[in-house]
Structures are given as C-alpha cells and as structure tokens.
PDB file of C-alpha atoms and ligand atoms in Angstrom:
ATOM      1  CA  UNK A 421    -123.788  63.858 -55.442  1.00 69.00           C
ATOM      2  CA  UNK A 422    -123.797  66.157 -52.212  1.00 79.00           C
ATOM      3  CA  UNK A 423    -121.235  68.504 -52.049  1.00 86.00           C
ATOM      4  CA  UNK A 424    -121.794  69.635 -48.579  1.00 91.00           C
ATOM      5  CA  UNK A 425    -119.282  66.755 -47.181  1.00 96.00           C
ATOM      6  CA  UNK A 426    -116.278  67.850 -48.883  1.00 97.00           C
ATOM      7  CA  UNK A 427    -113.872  71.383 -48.775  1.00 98.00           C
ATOM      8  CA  UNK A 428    -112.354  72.785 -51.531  1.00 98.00           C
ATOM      9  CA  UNK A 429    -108.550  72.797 -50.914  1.00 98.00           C
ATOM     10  CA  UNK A 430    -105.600  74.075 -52.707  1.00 98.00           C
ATOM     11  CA  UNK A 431    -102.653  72.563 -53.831  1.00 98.00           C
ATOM     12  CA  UNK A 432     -99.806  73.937 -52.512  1.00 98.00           C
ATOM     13  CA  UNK A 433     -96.488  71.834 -54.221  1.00 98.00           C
ATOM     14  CA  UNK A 434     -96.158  68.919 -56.223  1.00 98.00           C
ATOM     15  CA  UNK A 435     -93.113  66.402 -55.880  1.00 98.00           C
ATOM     16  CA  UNK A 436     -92.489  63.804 -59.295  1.00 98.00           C
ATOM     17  CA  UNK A 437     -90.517  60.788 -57.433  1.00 98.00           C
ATOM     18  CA  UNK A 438     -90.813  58.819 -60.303  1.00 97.00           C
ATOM     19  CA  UNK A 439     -92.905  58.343 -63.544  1.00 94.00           C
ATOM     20  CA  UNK A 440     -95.566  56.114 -61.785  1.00 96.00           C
ATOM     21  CA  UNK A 441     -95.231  58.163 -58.018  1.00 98.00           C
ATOM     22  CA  UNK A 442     -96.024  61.401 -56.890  1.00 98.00           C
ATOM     23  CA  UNK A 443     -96.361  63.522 -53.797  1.00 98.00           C
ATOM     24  CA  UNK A 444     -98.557  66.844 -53.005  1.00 98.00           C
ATOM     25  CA  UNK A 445     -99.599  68.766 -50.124  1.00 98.00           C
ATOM     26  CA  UNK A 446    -102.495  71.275 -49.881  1.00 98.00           C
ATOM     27  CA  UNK A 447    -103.847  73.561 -47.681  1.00 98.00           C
ATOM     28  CA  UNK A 448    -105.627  71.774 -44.560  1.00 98.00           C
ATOM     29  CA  UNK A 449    -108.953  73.227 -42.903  1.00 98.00           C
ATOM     30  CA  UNK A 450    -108.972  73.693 -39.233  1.00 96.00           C
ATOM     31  CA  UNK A 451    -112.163  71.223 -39.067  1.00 96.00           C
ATOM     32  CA  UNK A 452    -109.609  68.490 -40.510  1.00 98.00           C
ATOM     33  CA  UNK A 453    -108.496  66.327 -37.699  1.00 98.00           C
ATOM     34  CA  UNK A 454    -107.071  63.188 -37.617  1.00 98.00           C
ATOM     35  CA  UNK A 455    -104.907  60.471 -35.679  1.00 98.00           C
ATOM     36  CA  UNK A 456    -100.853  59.640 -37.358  1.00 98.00           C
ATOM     37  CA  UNK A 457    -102.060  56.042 -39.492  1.00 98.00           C
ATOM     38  CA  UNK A 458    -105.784  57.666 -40.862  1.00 98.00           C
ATOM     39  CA  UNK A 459    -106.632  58.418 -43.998  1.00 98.00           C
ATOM     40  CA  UNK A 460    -108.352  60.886 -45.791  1.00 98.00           C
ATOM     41  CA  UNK A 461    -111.181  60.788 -48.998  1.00 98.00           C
ATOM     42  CA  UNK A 462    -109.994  63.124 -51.670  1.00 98.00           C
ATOM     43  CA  UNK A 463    -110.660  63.996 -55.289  1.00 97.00           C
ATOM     44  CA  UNK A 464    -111.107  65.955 -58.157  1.00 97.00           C
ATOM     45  CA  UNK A 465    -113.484  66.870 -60.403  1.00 94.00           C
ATOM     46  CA  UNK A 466    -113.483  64.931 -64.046  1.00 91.00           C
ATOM     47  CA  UNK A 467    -115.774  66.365 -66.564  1.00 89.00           C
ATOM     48  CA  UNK A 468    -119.535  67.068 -64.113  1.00 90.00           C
ATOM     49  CA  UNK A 469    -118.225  63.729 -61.946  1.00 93.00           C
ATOM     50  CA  UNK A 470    -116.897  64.109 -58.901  1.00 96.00           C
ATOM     51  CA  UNK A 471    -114.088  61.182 -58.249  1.00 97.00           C
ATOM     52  CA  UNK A 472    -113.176  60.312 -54.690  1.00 98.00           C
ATOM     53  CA  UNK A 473    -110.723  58.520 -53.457  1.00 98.00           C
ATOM     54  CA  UNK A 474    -108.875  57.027 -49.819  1.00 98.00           C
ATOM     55  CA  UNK A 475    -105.762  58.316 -49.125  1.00 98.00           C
ATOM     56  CA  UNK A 476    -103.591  57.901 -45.738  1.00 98.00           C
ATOM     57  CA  UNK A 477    -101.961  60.869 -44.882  1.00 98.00           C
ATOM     58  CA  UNK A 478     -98.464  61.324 -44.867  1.00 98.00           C
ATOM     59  CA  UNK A 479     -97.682  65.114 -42.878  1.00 98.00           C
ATOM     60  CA  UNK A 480     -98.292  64.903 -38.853  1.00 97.00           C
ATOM     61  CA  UNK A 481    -101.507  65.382 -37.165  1.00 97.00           C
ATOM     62  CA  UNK A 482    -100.060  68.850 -36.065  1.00 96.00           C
ATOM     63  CA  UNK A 483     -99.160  70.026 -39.340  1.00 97.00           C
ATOM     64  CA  UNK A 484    -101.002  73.114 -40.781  1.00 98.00           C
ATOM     65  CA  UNK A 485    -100.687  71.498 -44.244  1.00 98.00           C
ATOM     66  CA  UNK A 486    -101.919  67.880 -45.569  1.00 98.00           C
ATOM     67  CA  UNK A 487     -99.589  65.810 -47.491  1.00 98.00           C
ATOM     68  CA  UNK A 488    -100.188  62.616 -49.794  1.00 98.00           C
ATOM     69  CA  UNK A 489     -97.826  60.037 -51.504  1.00 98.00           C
ATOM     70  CA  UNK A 490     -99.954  58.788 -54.776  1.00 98.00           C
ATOM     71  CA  UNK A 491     -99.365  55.761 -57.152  1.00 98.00           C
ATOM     72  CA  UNK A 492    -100.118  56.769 -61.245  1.00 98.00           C
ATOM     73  CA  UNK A 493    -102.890  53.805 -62.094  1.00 97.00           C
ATOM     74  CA  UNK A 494    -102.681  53.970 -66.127  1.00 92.00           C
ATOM     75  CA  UNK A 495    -106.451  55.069 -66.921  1.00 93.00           C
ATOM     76  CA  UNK A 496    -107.068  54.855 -63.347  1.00 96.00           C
ATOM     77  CA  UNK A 497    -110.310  56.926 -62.904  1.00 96.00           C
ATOM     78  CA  UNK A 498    -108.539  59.057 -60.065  1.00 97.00           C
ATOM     79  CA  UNK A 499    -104.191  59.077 -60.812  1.00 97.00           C
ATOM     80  CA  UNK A 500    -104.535  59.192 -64.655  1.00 95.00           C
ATOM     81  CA  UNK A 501    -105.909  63.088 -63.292  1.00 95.00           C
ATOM     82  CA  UNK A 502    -104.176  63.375 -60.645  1.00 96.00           C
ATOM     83  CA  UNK A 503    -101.037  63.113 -61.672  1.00 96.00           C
ATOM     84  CA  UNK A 504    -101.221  66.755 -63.571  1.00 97.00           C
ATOM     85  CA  UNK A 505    -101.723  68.010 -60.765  1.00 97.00           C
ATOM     86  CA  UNK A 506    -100.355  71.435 -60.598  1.00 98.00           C
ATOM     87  CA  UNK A 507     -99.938  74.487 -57.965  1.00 98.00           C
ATOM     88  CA  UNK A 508    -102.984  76.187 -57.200  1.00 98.00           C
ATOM     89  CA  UNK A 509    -105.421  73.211 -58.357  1.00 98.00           C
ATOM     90  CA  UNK A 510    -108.543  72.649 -56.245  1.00 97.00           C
ATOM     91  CA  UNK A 511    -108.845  69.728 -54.336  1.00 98.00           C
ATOM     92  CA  UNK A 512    -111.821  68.159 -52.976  1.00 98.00           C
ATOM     93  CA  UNK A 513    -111.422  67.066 -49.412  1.00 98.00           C
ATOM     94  CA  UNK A 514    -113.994  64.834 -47.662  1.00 98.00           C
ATOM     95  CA  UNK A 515    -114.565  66.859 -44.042  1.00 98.00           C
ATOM     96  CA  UNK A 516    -113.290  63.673 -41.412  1.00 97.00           C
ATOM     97  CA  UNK A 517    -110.985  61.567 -41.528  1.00 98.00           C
ATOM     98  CA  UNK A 518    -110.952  57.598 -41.599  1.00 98.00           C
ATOM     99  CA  UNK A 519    -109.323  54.615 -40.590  1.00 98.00           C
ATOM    100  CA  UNK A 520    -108.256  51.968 -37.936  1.00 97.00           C
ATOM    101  CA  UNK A 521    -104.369  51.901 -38.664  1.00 98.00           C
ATOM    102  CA  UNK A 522    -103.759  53.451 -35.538  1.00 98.00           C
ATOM    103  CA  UNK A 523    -101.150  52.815 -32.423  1.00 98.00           C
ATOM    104  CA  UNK A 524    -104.160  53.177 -30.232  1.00 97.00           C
ATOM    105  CA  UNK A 525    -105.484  50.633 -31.069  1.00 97.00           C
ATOM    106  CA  UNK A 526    -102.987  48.491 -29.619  1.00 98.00           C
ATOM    107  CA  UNK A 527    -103.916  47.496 -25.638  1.00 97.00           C
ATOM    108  CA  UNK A 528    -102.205  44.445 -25.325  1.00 97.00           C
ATOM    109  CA  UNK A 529     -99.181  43.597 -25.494  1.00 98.00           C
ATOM    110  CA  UNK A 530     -97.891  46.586 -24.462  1.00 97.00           C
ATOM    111  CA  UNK A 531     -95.395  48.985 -26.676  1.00 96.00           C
ATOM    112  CA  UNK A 532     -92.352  47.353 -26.576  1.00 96.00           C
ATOM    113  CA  UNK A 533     -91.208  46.794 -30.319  1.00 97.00           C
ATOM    114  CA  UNK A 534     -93.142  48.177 -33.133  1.00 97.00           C
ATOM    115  CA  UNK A 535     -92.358  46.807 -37.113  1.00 98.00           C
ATOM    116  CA  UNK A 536     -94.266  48.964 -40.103  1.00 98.00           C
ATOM    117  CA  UNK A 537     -93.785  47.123 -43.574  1.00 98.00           C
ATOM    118  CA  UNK A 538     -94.932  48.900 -46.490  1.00 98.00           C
ATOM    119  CA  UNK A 539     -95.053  48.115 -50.100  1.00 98.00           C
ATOM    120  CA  UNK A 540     -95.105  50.866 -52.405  1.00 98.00           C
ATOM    121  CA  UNK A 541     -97.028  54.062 -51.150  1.00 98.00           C
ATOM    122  CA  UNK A 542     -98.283  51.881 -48.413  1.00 98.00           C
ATOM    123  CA  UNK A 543     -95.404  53.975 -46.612  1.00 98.00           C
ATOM    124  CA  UNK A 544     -97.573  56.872 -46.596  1.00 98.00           C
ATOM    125  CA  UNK A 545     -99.335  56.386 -42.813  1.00 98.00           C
ATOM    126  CA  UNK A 546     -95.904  55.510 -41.330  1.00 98.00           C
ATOM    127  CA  UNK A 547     -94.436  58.559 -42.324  1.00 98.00           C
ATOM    128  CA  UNK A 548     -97.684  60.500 -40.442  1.00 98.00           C
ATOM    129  CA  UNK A 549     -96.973  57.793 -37.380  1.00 98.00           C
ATOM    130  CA  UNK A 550     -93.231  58.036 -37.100  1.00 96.00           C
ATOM    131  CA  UNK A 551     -93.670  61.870 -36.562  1.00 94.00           C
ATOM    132  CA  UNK A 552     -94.973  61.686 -33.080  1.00 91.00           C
ATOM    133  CA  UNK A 553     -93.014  62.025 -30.138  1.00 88.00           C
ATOM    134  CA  UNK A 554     -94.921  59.636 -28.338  1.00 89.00           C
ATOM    135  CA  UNK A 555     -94.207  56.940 -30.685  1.00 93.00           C
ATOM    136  CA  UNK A 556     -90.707  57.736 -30.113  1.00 92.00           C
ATOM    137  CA  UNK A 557     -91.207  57.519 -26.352  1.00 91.00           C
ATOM    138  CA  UNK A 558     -92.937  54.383 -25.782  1.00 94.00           C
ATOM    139  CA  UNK A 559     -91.644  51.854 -28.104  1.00 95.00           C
ATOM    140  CA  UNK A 560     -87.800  50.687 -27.467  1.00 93.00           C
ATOM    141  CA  UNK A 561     -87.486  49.247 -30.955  1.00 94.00           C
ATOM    142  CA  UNK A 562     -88.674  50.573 -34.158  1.00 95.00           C
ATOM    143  CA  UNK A 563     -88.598  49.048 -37.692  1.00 96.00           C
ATOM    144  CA  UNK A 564     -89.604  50.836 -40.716  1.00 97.00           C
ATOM    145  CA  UNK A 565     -89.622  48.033 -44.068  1.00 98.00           C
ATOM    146  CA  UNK A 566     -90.075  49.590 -47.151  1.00 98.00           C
ATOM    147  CA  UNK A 567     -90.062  47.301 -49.967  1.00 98.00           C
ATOM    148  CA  UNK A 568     -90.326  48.579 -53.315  1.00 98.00           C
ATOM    149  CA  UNK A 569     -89.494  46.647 -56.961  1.00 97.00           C
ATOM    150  CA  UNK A 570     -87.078  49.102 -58.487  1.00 97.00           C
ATOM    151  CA  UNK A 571     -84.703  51.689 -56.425  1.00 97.00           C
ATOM    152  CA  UNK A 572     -85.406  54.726 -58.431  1.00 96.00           C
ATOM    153  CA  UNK A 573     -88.962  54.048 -56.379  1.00 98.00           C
ATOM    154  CA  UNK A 574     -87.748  54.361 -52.969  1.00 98.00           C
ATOM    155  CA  UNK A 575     -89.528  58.186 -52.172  1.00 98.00           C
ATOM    156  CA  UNK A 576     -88.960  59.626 -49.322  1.00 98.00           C
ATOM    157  CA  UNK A 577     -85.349  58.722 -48.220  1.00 98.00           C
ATOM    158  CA  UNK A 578     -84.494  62.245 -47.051  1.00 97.00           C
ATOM    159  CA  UNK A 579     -87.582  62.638 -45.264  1.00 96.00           C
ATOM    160  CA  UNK A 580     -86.709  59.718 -43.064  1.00 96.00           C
ATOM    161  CA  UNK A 581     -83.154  60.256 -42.016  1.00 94.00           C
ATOM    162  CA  UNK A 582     -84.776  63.773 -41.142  1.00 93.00           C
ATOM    163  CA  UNK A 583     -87.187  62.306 -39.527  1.00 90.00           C
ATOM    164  CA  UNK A 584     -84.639  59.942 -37.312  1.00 88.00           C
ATOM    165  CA  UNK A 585     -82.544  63.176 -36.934  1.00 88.00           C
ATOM    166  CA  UNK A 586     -85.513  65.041 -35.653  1.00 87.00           C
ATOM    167  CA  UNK A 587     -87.257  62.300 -33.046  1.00 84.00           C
ATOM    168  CA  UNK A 588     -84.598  59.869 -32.490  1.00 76.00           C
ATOM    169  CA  UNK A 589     -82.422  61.586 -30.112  1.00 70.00           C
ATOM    170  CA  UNK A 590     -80.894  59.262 -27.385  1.00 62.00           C
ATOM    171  CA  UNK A 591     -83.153  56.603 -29.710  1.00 69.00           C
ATOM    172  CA  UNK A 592     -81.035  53.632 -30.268  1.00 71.00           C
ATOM    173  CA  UNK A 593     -83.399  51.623 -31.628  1.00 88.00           C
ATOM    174  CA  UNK A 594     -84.696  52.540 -34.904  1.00 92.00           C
ATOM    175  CA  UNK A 595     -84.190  50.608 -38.041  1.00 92.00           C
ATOM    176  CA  UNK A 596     -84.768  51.452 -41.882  1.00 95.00           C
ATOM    177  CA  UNK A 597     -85.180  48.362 -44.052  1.00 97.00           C
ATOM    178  CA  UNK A 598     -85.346  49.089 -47.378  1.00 98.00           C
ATOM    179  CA  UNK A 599     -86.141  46.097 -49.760  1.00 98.00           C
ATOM    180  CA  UNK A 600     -85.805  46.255 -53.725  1.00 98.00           C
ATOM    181  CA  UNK A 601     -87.409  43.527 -55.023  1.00 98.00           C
ATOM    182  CA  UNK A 602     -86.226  43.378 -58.537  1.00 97.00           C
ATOM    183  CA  UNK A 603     -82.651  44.321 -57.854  1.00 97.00           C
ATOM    184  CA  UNK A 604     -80.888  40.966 -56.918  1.00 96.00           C
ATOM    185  CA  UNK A 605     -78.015  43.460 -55.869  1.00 96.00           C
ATOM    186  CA  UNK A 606     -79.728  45.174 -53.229  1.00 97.00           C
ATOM    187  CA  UNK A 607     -79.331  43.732 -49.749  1.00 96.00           C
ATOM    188  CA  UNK A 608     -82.365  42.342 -49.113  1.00 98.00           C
ATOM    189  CA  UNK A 609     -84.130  41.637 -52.660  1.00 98.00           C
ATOM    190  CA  UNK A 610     -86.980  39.012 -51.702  1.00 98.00           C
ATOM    191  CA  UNK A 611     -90.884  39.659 -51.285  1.00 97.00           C
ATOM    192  CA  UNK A 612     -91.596  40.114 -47.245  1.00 98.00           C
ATOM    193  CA  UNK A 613     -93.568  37.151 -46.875  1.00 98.00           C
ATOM    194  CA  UNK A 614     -90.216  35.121 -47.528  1.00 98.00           C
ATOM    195  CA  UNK A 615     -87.754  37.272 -45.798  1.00 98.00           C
ATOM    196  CA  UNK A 616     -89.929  36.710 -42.491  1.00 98.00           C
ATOM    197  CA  UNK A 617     -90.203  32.850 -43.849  1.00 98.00           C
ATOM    198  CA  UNK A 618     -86.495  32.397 -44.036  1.00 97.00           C
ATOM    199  CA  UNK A 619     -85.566  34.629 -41.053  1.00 97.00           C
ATOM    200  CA  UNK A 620     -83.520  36.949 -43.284  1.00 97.00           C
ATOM    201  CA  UNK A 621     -85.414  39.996 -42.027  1.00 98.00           C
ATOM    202  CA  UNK A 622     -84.939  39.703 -38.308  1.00 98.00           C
ATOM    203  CA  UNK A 623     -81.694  38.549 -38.962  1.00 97.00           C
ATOM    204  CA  UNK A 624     -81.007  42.055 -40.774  1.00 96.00           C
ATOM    205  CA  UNK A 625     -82.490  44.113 -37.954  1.00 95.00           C
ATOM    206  CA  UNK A 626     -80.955  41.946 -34.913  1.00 95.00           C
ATOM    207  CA  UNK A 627     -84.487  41.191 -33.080  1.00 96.00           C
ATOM    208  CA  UNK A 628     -87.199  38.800 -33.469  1.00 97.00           C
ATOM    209  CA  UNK A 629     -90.721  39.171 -33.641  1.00 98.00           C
ATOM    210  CA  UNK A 630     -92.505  38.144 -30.440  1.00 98.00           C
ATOM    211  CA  UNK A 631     -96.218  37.293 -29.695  1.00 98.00           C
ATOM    212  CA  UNK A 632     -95.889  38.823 -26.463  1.00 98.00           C
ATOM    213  CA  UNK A 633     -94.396  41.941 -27.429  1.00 98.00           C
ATOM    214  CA  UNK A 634     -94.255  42.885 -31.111  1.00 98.00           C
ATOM    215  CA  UNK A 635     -96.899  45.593 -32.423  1.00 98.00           C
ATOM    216  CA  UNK A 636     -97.135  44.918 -36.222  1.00 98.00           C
ATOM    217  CA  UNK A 637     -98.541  47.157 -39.060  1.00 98.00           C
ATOM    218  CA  UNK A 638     -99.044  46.024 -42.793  1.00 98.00           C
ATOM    219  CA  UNK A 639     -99.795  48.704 -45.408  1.00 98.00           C
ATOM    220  CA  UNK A 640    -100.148  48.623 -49.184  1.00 97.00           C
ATOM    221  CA  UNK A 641    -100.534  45.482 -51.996  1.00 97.00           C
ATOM    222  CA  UNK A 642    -103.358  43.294 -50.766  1.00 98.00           C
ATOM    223  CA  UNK A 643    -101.029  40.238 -52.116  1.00 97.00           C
ATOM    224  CA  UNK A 644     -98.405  41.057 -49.909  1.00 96.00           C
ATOM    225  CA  UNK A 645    -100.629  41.717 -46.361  1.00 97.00           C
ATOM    226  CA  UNK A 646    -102.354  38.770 -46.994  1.00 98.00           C
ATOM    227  CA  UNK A 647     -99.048  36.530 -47.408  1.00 98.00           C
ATOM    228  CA  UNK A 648     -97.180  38.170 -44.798  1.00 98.00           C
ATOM    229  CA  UNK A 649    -100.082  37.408 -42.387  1.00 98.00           C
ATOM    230  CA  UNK A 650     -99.805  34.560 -42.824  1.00 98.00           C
ATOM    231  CA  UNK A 651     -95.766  34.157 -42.618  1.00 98.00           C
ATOM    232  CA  UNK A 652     -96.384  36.315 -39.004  1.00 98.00           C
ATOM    233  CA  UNK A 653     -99.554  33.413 -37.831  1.00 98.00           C
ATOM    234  CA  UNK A 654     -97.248  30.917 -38.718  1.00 98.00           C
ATOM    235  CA  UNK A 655     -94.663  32.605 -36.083  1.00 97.00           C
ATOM    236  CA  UNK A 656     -97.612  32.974 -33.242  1.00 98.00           C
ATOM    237  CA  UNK A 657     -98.318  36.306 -33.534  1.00 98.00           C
ATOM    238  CA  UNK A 658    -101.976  37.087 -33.645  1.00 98.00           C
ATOM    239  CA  UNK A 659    -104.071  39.665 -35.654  1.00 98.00           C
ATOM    240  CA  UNK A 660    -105.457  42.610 -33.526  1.00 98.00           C
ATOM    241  CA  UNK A 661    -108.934  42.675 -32.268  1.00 97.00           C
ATOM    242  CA  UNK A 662    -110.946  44.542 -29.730  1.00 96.00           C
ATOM    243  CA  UNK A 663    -107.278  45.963 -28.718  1.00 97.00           C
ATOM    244  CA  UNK A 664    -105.568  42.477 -28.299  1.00 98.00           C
ATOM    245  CA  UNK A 665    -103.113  41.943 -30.690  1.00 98.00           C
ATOM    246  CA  UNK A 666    -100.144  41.797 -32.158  1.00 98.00           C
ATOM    247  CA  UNK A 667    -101.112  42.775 -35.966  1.00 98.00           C
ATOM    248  CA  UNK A 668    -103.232  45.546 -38.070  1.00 98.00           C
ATOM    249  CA  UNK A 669    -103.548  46.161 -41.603  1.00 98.00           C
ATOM    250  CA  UNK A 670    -104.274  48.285 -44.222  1.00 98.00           C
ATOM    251  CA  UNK A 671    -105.130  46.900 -47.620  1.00 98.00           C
ATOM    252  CA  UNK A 672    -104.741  49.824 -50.796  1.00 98.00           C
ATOM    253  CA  UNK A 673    -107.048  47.993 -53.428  1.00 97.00           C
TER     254      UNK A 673
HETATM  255  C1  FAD B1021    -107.646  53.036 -46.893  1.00 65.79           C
HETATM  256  C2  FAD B1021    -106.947  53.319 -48.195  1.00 65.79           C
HETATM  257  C3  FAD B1021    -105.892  54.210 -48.239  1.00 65.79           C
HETATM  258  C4  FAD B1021    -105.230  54.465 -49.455  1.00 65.79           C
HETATM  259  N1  FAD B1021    -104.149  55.313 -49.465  1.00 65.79           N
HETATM  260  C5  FAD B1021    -103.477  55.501 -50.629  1.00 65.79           C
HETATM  261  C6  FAD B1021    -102.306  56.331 -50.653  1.00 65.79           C
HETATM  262  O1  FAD B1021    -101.877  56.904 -49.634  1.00 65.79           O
HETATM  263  N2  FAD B1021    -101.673  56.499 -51.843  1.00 65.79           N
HETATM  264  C7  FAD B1021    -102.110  55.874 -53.004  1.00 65.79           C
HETATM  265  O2  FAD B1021    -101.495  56.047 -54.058  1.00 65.79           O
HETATM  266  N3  FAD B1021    -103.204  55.099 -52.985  1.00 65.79           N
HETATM  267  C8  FAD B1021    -103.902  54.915 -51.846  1.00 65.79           C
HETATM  268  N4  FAD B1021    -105.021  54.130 -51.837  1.00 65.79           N
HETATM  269  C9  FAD B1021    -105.534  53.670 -53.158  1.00 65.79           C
HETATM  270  C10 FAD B1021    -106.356  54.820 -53.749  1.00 65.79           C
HETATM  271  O3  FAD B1021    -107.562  54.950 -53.022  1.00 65.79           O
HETATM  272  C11 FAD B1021    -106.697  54.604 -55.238  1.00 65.79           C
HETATM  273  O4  FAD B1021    -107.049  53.287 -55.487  1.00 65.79           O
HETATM  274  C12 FAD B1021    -105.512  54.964 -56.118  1.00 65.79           C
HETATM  275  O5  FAD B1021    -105.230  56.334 -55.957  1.00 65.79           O
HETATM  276  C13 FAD B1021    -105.827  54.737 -57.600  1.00 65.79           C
HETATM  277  O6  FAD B1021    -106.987  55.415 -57.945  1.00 65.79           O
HETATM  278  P1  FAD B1021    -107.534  55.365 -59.430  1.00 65.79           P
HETATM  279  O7  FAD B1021    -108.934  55.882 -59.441  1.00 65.79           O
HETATM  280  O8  FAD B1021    -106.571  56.026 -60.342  1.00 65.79           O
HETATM  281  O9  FAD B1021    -107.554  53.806 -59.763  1.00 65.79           O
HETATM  282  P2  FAD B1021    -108.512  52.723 -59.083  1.00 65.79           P
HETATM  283  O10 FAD B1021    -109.616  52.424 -60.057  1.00 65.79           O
HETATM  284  O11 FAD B1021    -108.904  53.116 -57.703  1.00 65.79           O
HETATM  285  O12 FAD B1021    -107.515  51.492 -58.978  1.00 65.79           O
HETATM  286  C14 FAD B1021    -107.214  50.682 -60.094  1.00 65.79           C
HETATM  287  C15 FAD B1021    -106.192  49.635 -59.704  1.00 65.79           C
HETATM  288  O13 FAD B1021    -104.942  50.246 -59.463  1.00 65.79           O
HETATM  289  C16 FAD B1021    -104.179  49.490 -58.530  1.00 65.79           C
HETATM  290  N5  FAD B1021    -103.844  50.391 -57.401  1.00 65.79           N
HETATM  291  C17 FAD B1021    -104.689  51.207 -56.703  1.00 65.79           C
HETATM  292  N6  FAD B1021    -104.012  51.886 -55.747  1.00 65.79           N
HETATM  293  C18 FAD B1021    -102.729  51.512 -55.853  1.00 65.79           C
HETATM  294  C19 FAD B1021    -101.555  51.872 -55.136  1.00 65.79           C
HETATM  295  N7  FAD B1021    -101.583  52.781 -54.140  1.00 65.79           N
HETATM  296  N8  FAD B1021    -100.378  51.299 -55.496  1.00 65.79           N
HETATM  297  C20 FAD B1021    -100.327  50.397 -56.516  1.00 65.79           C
HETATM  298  N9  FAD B1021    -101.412  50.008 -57.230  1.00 65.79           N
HETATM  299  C21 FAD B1021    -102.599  50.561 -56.899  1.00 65.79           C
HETATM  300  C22 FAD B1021    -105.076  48.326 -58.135  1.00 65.79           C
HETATM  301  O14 FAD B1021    -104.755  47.206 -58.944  1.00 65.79           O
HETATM  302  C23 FAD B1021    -106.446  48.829 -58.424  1.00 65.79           C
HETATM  303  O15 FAD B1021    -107.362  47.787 -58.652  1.00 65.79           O
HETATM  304  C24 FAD B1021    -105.684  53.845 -50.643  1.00 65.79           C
HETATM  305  C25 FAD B1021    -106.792  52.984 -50.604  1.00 65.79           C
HETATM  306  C26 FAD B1021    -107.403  52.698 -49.405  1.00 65.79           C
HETATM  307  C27 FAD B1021    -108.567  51.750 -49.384  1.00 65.79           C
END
C-alpha cells in the first residue's frame, strides 16, 4: 500500500470514558481541511499492515488540533489497537477529508429547526457541527438526542453544556436529549424509532417535526438509522437529495 496519501500525526491526549469508549486528539496538518459533519480515514500500523479506518471528527473546522470519539470493537482489526493508544503515538492520517453529513447540504426547506440523533459515538460529527456560529445563527431550534444503553456511556456531557455556554447566548432554543436505553429509570429509556413512534420525543422537547421545516441528521448503529427512517417517512418527512430534504444519514458499520 501507498503511503504517499496519508501524514504521520501525533497523539497529543487520550481520554478513557468508559471501558468500551475512548477519545484522542492529535496534531492536525495545515493541508487538513474539512466541513463540521466530515470525517476523516485514520490508522495505525499493526505488524507491516497498515489499518485504516473512517472516523467523523469531533473538534471544529477551525481548530489547530483533530479530535476523535472511538468505540473498543473486541478483536476489532482497528480499536482492539487503538485503544492503547498513548501520548506521543503516531497516527496515520489520510490527507482529505470525507463525507456528506453536512448542513450544506440542506437547500430546501430552509433552516428553521434542526434535530441530530446519535447512538453511541455517532455523536462525534455533532459535536464538530454544533461548534459553528453559523449553526447557531440560522436555525431557531436545535435538538441534540443522544441515546446510549448504559449512563456511565454518556461522553461528553461537559463538553456540551460548554458548548451551549459558549454559542448559545440569547439562544433559547437548544435542547439536550439524552436517552439511556437500558436504564428504565432514566427519563426517556426507549430505542428512537419508538420514542418518535409514540410521540414521547417531541413531547419531551415541546416541538414537532415538520416536513416543511425540520432539517434531520441520523448518525451511528445502522439498526437504528434505518428504523428511525422509517418512523420520520411515516411522519412525511422526506430523505435529502440533490439538496431537497428533510433527512441525512450517516451509517458507522
Ligand atoms: C463514515 C464513518 C464514520 C465513522 N466514524 C466513527 C467514529 O467517529 N467513531 C467510531 O468509533 N467509529 C466510527 N466509525 C466506525 C469505524 O470506522 C470502525 O468501524 C470502528 O472504529 C471499529 O474498527 P475495527 O477495525 O476495530 O472494527 P471493524 O472490523 O471495523 O468493525 C467490527 C464491528 O464492530 C461494530 N462497530 C464498528 N464501529 C462501531 C461503532 N462506532 N460503535 C459500535 N459498534 C461499532 C460493527 O458491528 C462492526 O461490524 C465510522 C464509520 C464510518 C463508515
């Protein structure tokens, strides 16, 4: 394999969430660009083989460093390595970035109301999107859904109350929806699909979703873009093509 495509990055810090969920951020190259929503193709080296991987990005478009929010496969050809990751490592980094899950590639509707349900590290590109002013600016209502099975997997929870602190002034209408799927205590405890089936989610956030106004992004578990979808079709809204739209996705595997 060529290695003329890729840098050599460092790592800079590594973040254990929890036993199966990581975070790390590495030097960036000034040739690196990329659009809040893309991802990136990075690896390391195992044994002579070089093993690549997709990976949305999770810091800003303007930040000087490059951050990532992994899963830990078991034996997984990539995460079983990964995951040892430690200060100074090198990181292969493929030289452009990839990826449609982008705001602009919404034309129509307009930004009025803008929902981003993740499962799992799916959350990763809506961290990168939610730090852009513009974002901020042009859509009146924003919903962040996180679901996750067990709380002690919800990453990230200080990073997004800094992140409402930090682009949400005079913002009324932001929204963090958390969802625990195997804790019947938490609040809202079902898979998506069925919370947007039953109404529960729009009940929680106080809006609807609207055909002629909602942009919708899916990220994460196949499973769960494909049956939410569907739960959204079955509501009217439409899947985004050629800019007209209400919903884009991301599938992880
Ligand atoms: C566009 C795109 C962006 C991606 N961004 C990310 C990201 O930001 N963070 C991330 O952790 N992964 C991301 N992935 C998945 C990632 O590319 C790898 O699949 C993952 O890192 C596991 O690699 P692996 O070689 O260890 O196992 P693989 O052999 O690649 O995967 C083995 C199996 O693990 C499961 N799996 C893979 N990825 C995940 C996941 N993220 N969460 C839960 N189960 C998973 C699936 O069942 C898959 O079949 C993305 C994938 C795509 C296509």
């Amino acid at each position: 394999m060529s290695l003329d495509k890729y840098s050599v990055e460092k790592v800079l810090t590594v973040h254990h969430w929890a036993k199966n969920l990581f975070s790390f951020t590495m030097t960036r190259p000034a040739h690196f660009k990329f659009t809040a929503g893309q991802f990136a193709r990075i690896g390391v080296k195992v044994g002579d083989e070089l093993v690549i991987r997709a990976y949305s990005v999770v810091s800003s478009p303007y930040d000087e460093i490059l951050e990532f929010f992994s899963i830990v496969v078991p034996d997984g050809a990539l995460t079983a390595k990964l995951q040892h990751l430690q200060v100074g490592d090198d990181i292969y980094l493929e030289k452009i970035s990839y990826g449609f899950l982008t705001l602009n590639r919404f034309q129509q509707p307009l930004p009025n109301d803008l929902w981003l349900l993740a499962t799992g590290t799916g959350l990763a590109p809506f961290l990168s999107i939610l730090q852009d002013f513009d974002v901020w600016k042009n859509y009146q209502h924003i919903h962040l859904v996180y679901s996750v099975r067990n709380r002690d997997e919800l990453a990230y929870q200080e990073r997004i109350q800094q992140i409402v602190a930090d682009f949400s002034e005079q913002h009324c209408g932001f929204q963090y929806v958390p969802i625990i799927t195997r804790d019947p205590a938490a609040e809202l405890h079902q898979r998506l699909p069925v919370l947007i089936e039953n109404g529960q989610l729009e009940q929680f956030v106080g809006y609807e979703f609207n055909p002629e106004t909602s942009h919708i992004m899916l990220c994460g578990n196949p499973q769960m873009v494909e049956d939410t979808k569907a739960a959204l079709k079955a509501r009217g809204l439409t899947m985004n093509r050629r800019g007209e739209g209400n919903i884009a996705v991301e599938n992880y595997w």
